[in-house]
Tab-separated table of C-alpha atoms in Angstrom:
chain	number	residue	atom	x	y	z
N	238	UNK	CA	-116.951	101.648	40.333
N	239	UNK	CA	-118.344	98.124	40.161
N	240	UNK	CA	-115.374	96.988	38.054
N	241	UNK	CA	-112.975	98.482	40.583
N	242	UNK	CA	-114.659	96.586	43.411
N	243	UNK	CA	-114.604	93.321	41.456
N	244	UNK	CA	-110.913	93.718	40.607
N	245	UNK	CA	-110.082	94.133	44.274
N	246	UNK	CA	-112.050	91.138	45.604
N	247	UNK	CA	-109.087	88.699	45.314
N	248	UNK	CA	-106.669	91.196	46.897
N	249	UNK	CA	-109.131	91.782	49.748
N	250	UNK	CA	-109.279	88.038	50.386
N	251	UNK	CA	-105.473	87.914	50.284
N	252	UNK	CA	-105.357	90.657	52.921
N	253	UNK	CA	-107.658	88.516	55.076
N	254	UNK	CA	-105.059	85.755	54.725
N	255	UNK	CA	-102.359	88.176	55.858
N	256	UNK	CA	-104.425	89.328	58.853
N	257	UNK	CA	-105.067	85.694	59.797
N	258	UNK	CA	-101.325	85.083	59.684
N	259	UNK	CA	-100.653	88.135	61.838
N	260	UNK	CA	-103.171	86.894	64.421
N	261	UNK	CA	-101.658	83.400	64.293
N	262	UNK	CA	-98.246	84.935	64.955
N	263	UNK	CA	-99.629	86.951	67.868
N	264	UNK	CA	-101.098	83.859	69.503
N	265	UNK	CA	-97.923	81.878	68.762
N	266	UNK	CA	-95.799	84.375	70.693
N	267	UNK	CA	-98.285	84.046	73.566
N	268	UNK	CA	-97.867	80.242	73.403
N	269	UNK	CA	-101.549	79.794	72.576
N	270	UNK	CA	-100.709	77.192	69.955
N	271	UNK	CA	-104.224	75.928	69.333
N	272	UNK	CA	-105.512	79.376	68.374
N	273	UNK	CA	-102.375	79.906	66.277
N	274	UNK	CA	-103.204	76.714	64.355
N	275	UNK	CA	-106.831	77.821	63.945
N	276	UNK	CA	-105.761	81.090	62.307
N	277	UNK	CA	-103.215	79.315	60.106
N	278	UNK	CA	-106.039	77.097	58.846
N	279	UNK	CA	-108.278	80.143	58.336
N	280	UNK	CA	-105.442	81.782	56.418
N	281	UNK	CA	-105.116	78.660	54.257
N	282	UNK	CA	-108.811	78.904	53.381
N	283	UNK	CA	-108.413	82.541	52.380
N	284	UNK	CA	-105.315	81.559	50.382
N	285	UNK	CA	-107.388	79.044	48.419
N	286	UNK	CA	-110.249	81.424	47.751
N	287	UNK	CA	-108.133	84.394	46.655
N	288	UNK	CA	-106.683	82.410	43.762
N	289	UNK	CA	-110.040	80.804	43.035
N	290	UNK	CA	-111.808	84.179	42.916
N	291	UNK	CA	-109.076	85.703	40.736
N	292	UNK	CA	-109.494	82.922	38.178
N	293	UNK	CA	-113.286	83.034	38.405
N	294	UNK	CA	-113.449	86.808	37.921
N	295	UNK	CA	-110.536	86.903	35.432
N	296	UNK	CA	-108.795	89.624	37.412
N	297	UNK	CA	-105.349	88.132	38.067
N	298	UNK	CA	-102.690	90.825	38.359
N	299	UNK	CA	-98.946	91.148	39.124
N	300	UNK	CA	-99.700	93.073	42.330
N	301	UNK	CA	-102.007	90.279	43.456
N	302	UNK	CA	-99.227	87.750	42.929
N	303	UNK	CA	-96.779	89.768	45.019
N	304	UNK	CA	-99.359	90.428	47.742
N	305	UNK	CA	-100.206	86.730	47.853
N	306	UNK	CA	-96.560	85.795	48.462
N	307	UNK	CA	-96.252	88.396	51.229
N	308	UNK	CA	-99.402	87.136	52.945
N	309	UNK	CA	-98.310	83.513	52.583
N	310	UNK	CA	-94.947	84.186	54.200
N	311	UNK	CA	-96.694	85.740	57.198
N	312	UNK	CA	-99.272	82.961	57.563
N	313	UNK	CA	-97.194	79.965	56.500
N	314	UNK	CA	-93.693	81.175	57.329
N	315	UNK	CA	-93.609	83.593	60.256
N	316	UNK	CA	-96.552	82.123	62.200
N	317	UNK	CA	-95.207	78.542	62.389
N	318	UNK	CA	-91.719	79.912	63.049
N	319	UNK	CA	-93.122	81.879	65.998
N	320	UNK	CA	-94.795	78.711	67.311
N	321	UNK	CA	-91.521	76.800	67.163
N	322	UNK	CA	-89.659	79.727	68.747
N	323	UNK	CA	-92.123	80.034	71.646
N	324	UNK	CA	-92.099	76.306	72.292
N	325	UNK	CA	-88.310	76.080	72.216
N	326	UNK	CA	-88.003	79.085	74.529
N	327	UNK	CA	-90.239	77.265	77.017
N	328	UNK	CA	-88.198	74.051	77.013
N	329	UNK	CA	-84.628	75.306	76.501
N	330	UNK	CA	-82.426	75.976	79.495
N	331	UNK	CA	-80.910	79.443	79.791
N	332	UNK	CA	-77.536	78.397	78.386
N	333	UNK	CA	-78.990	77.065	75.129
N	334	UNK	CA	-82.022	79.347	74.737
N	335	UNK	CA	-80.265	81.094	71.845
N	336	UNK	CA	-80.990	77.967	69.793
N	337	UNK	CA	-84.682	78.887	69.797
N	338	UNK	CA	-83.916	81.742	67.368
N	339	UNK	CA	-83.070	79.164	64.714
N	340	UNK	CA	-86.834	78.705	64.408
N	341	UNK	CA	-86.977	81.844	62.276
N	342	UNK	CA	-85.072	80.033	59.541
N	343	UNK	CA	-88.498	78.580	58.740
N	344	UNK	CA	-89.792	82.055	57.874
N	345	UNK	CA	-86.703	82.874	55.794
N	346	UNK	CA	-86.782	79.646	53.786
N	347	UNK	CA	-90.543	79.948	53.320
N	348	UNK	CA	-89.927	83.343	51.715
N	349	UNK	CA	-87.238	81.815	49.484
N	350	UNK	CA	-89.624	79.028	48.492
N	351	UNK	CA	-92.395	81.504	47.623
N	352	UNK	CA	-90.036	83.639	45.527
N	353	UNK	CA	-88.807	80.523	43.733
N	354	UNK	CA	-92.382	79.359	43.155
N	355	UNK	CA	-93.322	82.663	41.510
N	356	UNK	CA	-90.488	82.274	38.996
N	357	UNK	CA	-90.764	78.516	38.391
N	358	UNK	CA	-92.978	77.662	35.418
N	359	UNK	CA	-92.739	73.928	36.187
N	360	UNK	CA	-95.134	74.252	39.129
N	361	UNK	CA	-98.391	74.798	37.282
N	362	UNK	CA	-99.673	71.240	37.869
N	363	UNK	CA	-97.323	69.956	40.590
N	364	UNK	CA	-94.805	71.272	43.106
N	365	UNK	CA	-91.034	71.329	43.348
N	366	UNK	CA	-90.256	71.337	47.039
N	367	UNK	CA	-92.746	71.288	49.905
N	368	UNK	CA	-95.545	73.915	49.637
N	369	UNK	CA	-95.498	76.454	52.468
N	370	UNK	CA	-99.082	75.720	53.666
N	371	UNK	CA	-98.179	72.047	54.129
N	372	UNK	CA	-95.021	72.993	56.019
N	373	UNK	CA	-96.962	75.397	58.254
N	374	UNK	CA	-99.643	72.813	59.076
N	375	UNK	CA	-96.939	70.260	59.848
N	376	UNK	CA	-95.198	72.547	62.320
N	377	UNK	CA	-98.344	73.842	63.983
N	378	UNK	CA	-99.768	70.358	64.518
N	379	UNK	CA	-96.386	68.938	65.520
N	380	UNK	CA	-95.770	71.566	68.200
N	381	UNK	CA	-99.244	71.093	69.689
N	382	UNK	CA	-99.007	67.294	69.740
N	383	UNK	CA	-95.425	67.301	71.037
N	384	UNK	CA	-96.076	69.708	73.880
N	385	UNK	CA	-95.566	67.893	77.183
N	386	UNK	CA	-95.413	64.489	75.488
N	387	UNK	CA	-91.716	63.789	76.056
N	388	UNK	CA	-90.256	63.883	79.528
N	389	UNK	CA	-86.709	64.411	78.248
N	390	UNK	CA	-86.730	68.002	77.019
N	391	UNK	CA	-83.268	67.583	75.502
N	392	UNK	CA	-84.774	65.037	73.122
N	393	UNK	CA	-87.457	67.564	72.174
N	394	UNK	CA	-84.828	70.204	71.375
N	395	UNK	CA	-82.721	67.846	69.273
N	396	UNK	CA	-85.745	66.574	67.344
N	397	UNK	CA	-86.973	70.099	66.621
N	398	UNK	CA	-83.548	71.365	65.534
N	399	UNK	CA	-83.204	68.441	63.130
N	400	UNK	CA	-86.697	69.041	61.756
N	401	UNK	CA	-86.018	72.777	61.318
N	402	UNK	CA	-83.052	72.050	59.057
N	403	UNK	CA	-84.901	69.312	57.181
N	404	UNK	CA	-87.984	71.467	56.589
N	405	UNK	CA	-85.849	74.414	55.418
N	406	UNK	CA	-84.126	72.099	52.953
N	407	UNK	CA	-87.266	70.468	51.605
N	408	UNK	CA	-88.985	73.846	51.099
N	409	UNK	CA	-86.476	74.777	48.404
N	410	UNK	CA	-85.199	71.344	47.353
N	411	UNK	CA	-85.472	70.151	43.758
N	412	UNK	CA	-87.861	67.425	44.886
N	413	UNK	CA	-90.999	66.985	42.753
N	414	UNK	CA	-94.199	66.629	44.786
N	415	UNK	CA	-97.653	65.913	43.477
N	416	UNK	CA	-100.457	68.437	43.795
N	417	UNK	CA	-104.120	67.733	44.391
N	418	UNK	CA	-105.004	69.241	41.038
N	419	UNK	CA	-107.241	67.086	38.869
N	420	UNK	CA	-107.273	67.539	35.087
N	421	UNK	CA	-109.781	64.701	35.019
N	422	UNK	CA	-111.082	62.225	37.573
N	423	UNK	CA	-109.908	58.989	35.970
N	424	UNK	CA	-108.191	56.541	38.300
N	425	UNK	CA	-105.282	55.829	35.916
N	426	UNK	CA	-104.265	59.485	35.762
N	427	UNK	CA	-104.748	60.158	39.492
N	428	UNK	CA	-103.677	56.984	41.299
N	429	UNK	CA	-101.341	58.752	43.705
N	430	UNK	CA	-103.892	61.477	44.454
N	431	UNK	CA	-106.660	58.995	45.234
N	432	UNK	CA	-104.253	56.911	47.321
N	433	UNK	CA	-103.230	59.963	49.326
N	434	UNK	CA	-106.807	61.142	49.890
N	435	UNK	CA	-108.035	57.709	51.041
N	436	UNK	CA	-105.062	57.005	53.306
N	437	UNK	CA	-105.149	60.521	54.761
N	438	UNK	CA	-108.806	60.083	55.728
N	439	UNK	CA	-107.900	56.782	57.391
N	440	UNK	CA	-104.941	58.334	59.260
N	441	UNK	CA	-106.924	61.309	60.548
N	442	UNK	CA	-109.876	59.081	61.490
N	443	UNK	CA	-107.585	56.692	63.368
N	444	UNK	CA	-105.995	59.490	65.390
N	445	UNK	CA	-109.411	61.024	65.984
N	446	UNK	CA	-110.563	57.718	67.464
N	447	UNK	CA	-107.546	57.471	69.769
N	448	UNK	CA	-108.069	61.078	70.877
N	449	UNK	CA	-105.104	62.778	69.220
N	450	UNK	CA	-106.538	64.288	66.043
N	451	UNK	CA	-103.847	67.007	65.916
N	452	UNK	CA	-101.122	64.379	65.522
N	453	UNK	CA	-103.027	63.034	62.543
N	454	UNK	CA	-102.435	66.352	60.733
N	455	UNK	CA	-98.637	66.358	60.893
N	456	UNK	CA	-98.440	62.634	60.225
N	457	UNK	CA	-100.573	63.170	57.108
N	458	UNK	CA	-98.147	65.868	55.910
N	459	UNK	CA	-95.236	63.500	56.589
N	460	UNK	CA	-97.060	60.797	54.624
N	461	UNK	CA	-97.505	63.258	51.734
N	462	UNK	CA	-93.740	63.833	51.634
N	463	UNK	CA	-92.952	60.113	51.799
N	464	UNK	CA	-95.507	59.273	49.115
N	465	UNK	CA	-94.086	61.959	46.816
N	466	UNK	CA	-90.544	60.655	47.279
N	467	UNK	CA	-91.589	57.036	46.662
N	468	UNK	CA	-93.565	58.015	43.576
N	469	UNK	CA	-90.640	59.968	42.143
N	470	UNK	CA	-88.268	57.066	42.779
N	471	UNK	CA	-90.565	54.630	40.982
N	472	UNK	CA	-90.967	56.967	38.008
N	473	UNK	CA	-87.219	57.479	37.685
N	474	UNK	CA	-86.383	53.773	38.109
């Protein structure tokens, strides 16, 4: 009985991730974007601890892997897509409101990215394409910080449509991106990781000081993408 309970601890945590994603989606459809972001972050914490507990308890299983992908697509695919959809519905005129349904491409491409990740053995120490949690945090923070910030709603729509297509592409693109996984803590082996951590703290602190801490989140994700691209270019040069 005890062994059965131990084996199911990681899957129980994964289910908590899924429930968090479902709640985030619920609040997203109600246009309560702050609470949606809160539950996406809670889901991300559960997502970290389910894998951590599985490794700690040595109870990794194929069903846990599949359940994890399902939960991640709800929390990091459907929930941010629902946020984008609700926001676009609120700013689109009646004749172009159909464009808001393009937001659900985020959920579809997140699912494709998760399926690809499960089959890709290259991603044990780094990523190929943008991880779904990073994409979800970008969208959630972006929607909150963009809300009511631009007077020209047409600009908002065009920006969001462009970002939808870009984020769908980068989720599944063959673009190597570093992971915050340390084999050791030496500076020579982790220069880019230390650079990202230090600069991210500075970015978030700066935006916290100016009273727009949410914007600091999506700008940090954007900085992560840029830093990965620059690093790859330098390595290939």
